[in-house]
Every structure is written in structure tokens, then in C-alpha cells.
mmCIF file of C-alpha atoms in Angstrom:
data_model
loop_
_atom_site.group_PDB
_atom_site.id
_atom_site.type_symbol
_atom_site.label_atom_id
_atom_site.label_comp_id
_atom_site.label_asym_id
_atom_site.label_seq_id
_atom_site.Cartn_x
_atom_site.Cartn_y
_atom_site.Cartn_z
ATOM 1 C CA ILE N 262 119.268 135.432 145.402
ATOM 2 C CA ARG N 263 118.072 132.779 148.489
ATOM 3 C CA LYS N 264 120.601 131.275 150.769
ATOM 4 C CA PRO N 265 121.255 127.716 150.480
ATOM 5 C CA LYS N 266 119.970 125.467 153.191
ATOM 6 C CA VAL N 267 122.215 123.724 155.739
ATOM 7 C CA GLU N 268 121.855 120.764 157.793
ATOM 8 C CA ILE N 269 124.422 119.466 160.143
ATOM 9 C CA ILE N 270 125.130 115.552 160.553
ATOM 10 C CA GLU N 271 126.784 114.720 163.736
ATOM 11 C CA THR N 272 128.879 111.341 163.120
ATOM 12 C CA ILE N 273 129.643 110.678 167.257
ATOM 13 C CA GLY N 274 133.354 108.817 167.680
ATOM 14 C CA GLN N 275 132.517 105.452 169.553
ATOM 15 C CA THR N 276 133.859 106.525 173.159
ATOM 16 C CA ILE N 277 133.763 110.026 174.449
ATOM 17 C CA CYS N 278 137.226 110.935 174.020
ATOM 18 C CA GLU N 279 136.868 110.259 170.085
ATOM 19 C CA PRO N 280 136.686 113.186 168.005
ATOM 20 C CA THR N 281 133.650 114.104 166.791
ATOM 21 C CA ILE N 282 133.227 114.531 162.633
ATOM 22 C CA LEU N 283 130.336 117.351 162.045
ATOM 23 C CA THR N 284 129.135 117.483 158.095
ATOM 24 C CA ALA N 285 127.128 120.218 156.730
ATOM 25 C CA SER N 286 124.947 118.688 153.765
ATOM 26 C CA SER N 287 123.281 121.664 151.698
ATOM 27 C CA THR N 288 120.673 122.095 149.341
ATOM 28 C CA PRO N 289 121.497 122.451 146.670
ATOM 29 C CA ALA N 290 124.967 121.504 146.647
ATOM 30 C CA PRO N 291 126.987 123.228 143.524
ATOM 31 C CA ASN N 292 128.936 126.705 144.569
ATOM 32 C CA ILE N 293 128.482 126.420 147.911
ATOM 33 C CA ALA N 294 131.429 127.456 150.475
ATOM 34 C CA TYR N 295 131.156 127.166 154.162
ATOM 35 C CA GLN N 296 132.799 128.524 157.064
ATOM 36 C CA TRP N 297 132.619 126.530 160.621
ATOM 37 C CA SER N 298 132.266 128.487 163.752
ATOM 38 C CA TYR N 299 133.101 127.376 167.649
ATOM 39 C CA ASN N 300 131.730 129.244 170.642
ATOM 40 C CA GLY N 301 130.355 132.049 167.913
ATOM 41 C CA GLN N 302 134.074 132.483 166.880
ATOM 42 C CA THR N 303 135.251 131.390 163.050
ATOM 43 C CA ILE N 304 137.841 128.768 162.902
ATOM 44 C CA GLN N 305 140.166 129.834 160.933
ATOM 45 C CA GLY N 306 140.797 127.307 157.774
ATOM 46 C CA ALA N 307 137.656 125.615 158.522
ATOM 47 C CA ILE N 308 135.558 125.903 155.051
ATOM 48 C CA SER N 309 135.183 122.479 154.214
ATOM 49 C CA SER N 310 131.803 120.850 154.662
ATOM 50 C CA GLN N 311 133.157 118.675 157.210
ATOM 51 C CA PHE N 312 134.729 119.888 160.444
ATOM 52 C CA THR N 313 136.340 117.444 162.927
ATOM 53 C CA ALA N 314 135.468 118.745 166.516
ATOM 54 C CA ILE N 315 138.059 117.750 169.263
ATOM 55 C CA ASN N 316 136.526 120.304 172.239
ATOM 56 C CA GLY N 317 132.988 120.422 173.599
ATOM 57 C CA GLY N 318 130.837 123.484 173.295
ATOM 58 C CA ASN N 319 129.201 125.469 170.186
ATOM 59 C CA TYR N 320 129.756 124.348 166.860
ATOM 60 C CA THR N 321 128.045 126.451 163.827
ATOM 61 C CA VAL N 322 128.751 126.445 160.015
ATOM 62 C CA SER N 323 127.646 128.724 157.449
ATOM 63 C CA ALA N 324 126.774 128.323 154.180
ATOM 64 C CA TYR N 325 127.125 130.955 150.894
ATOM 65 C CA TRP N 326 127.158 131.009 147.230
ATOM 66 C CA THR N 327 130.250 130.990 145.599
ATOM 67 C CA GLY N 328 131.359 131.833 141.771
ATOM 68 C CA LEU N 329 128.187 133.801 141.532
ATOM 69 C CA ARG N 330 128.543 137.511 139.527
#
């Protein structure tokens, strides 16, 4: 089974002080789960396709299939 392809799309706030919305877009989209990390550490509860970054740093997202038997 191949891993889903994931792309992070960044929507930047209007000023530097505003949060940045990160969106993960996966192909194919059905049955995909996400896990966001910040500076290499898992962000607890950050499991949707969107995440709002409030601190500068390195954000990554992992995607994996769900519901496979």
C-alpha cells in the first residue's frame, strides 16, 4: 500500500503578528488521517487537515490511511 501524497498549503495572516493557517491537502483524500508536528515534536490533538500556527518554527504533517483492514 502506497502512502498518500500530502502537500502543505500556507495561508498567511495579514500581519506578522497574526496566526498562520496551514492546510494539508492529500491525494487521494478519502480515509486519510493527519498528525502535525512542531520542531520535530508531535502536537497533541493536532489531527485534522488544518492547523493554525502561532509560533515561528518548523511545522510538518504526516498523513496515513485509516480504516484499512
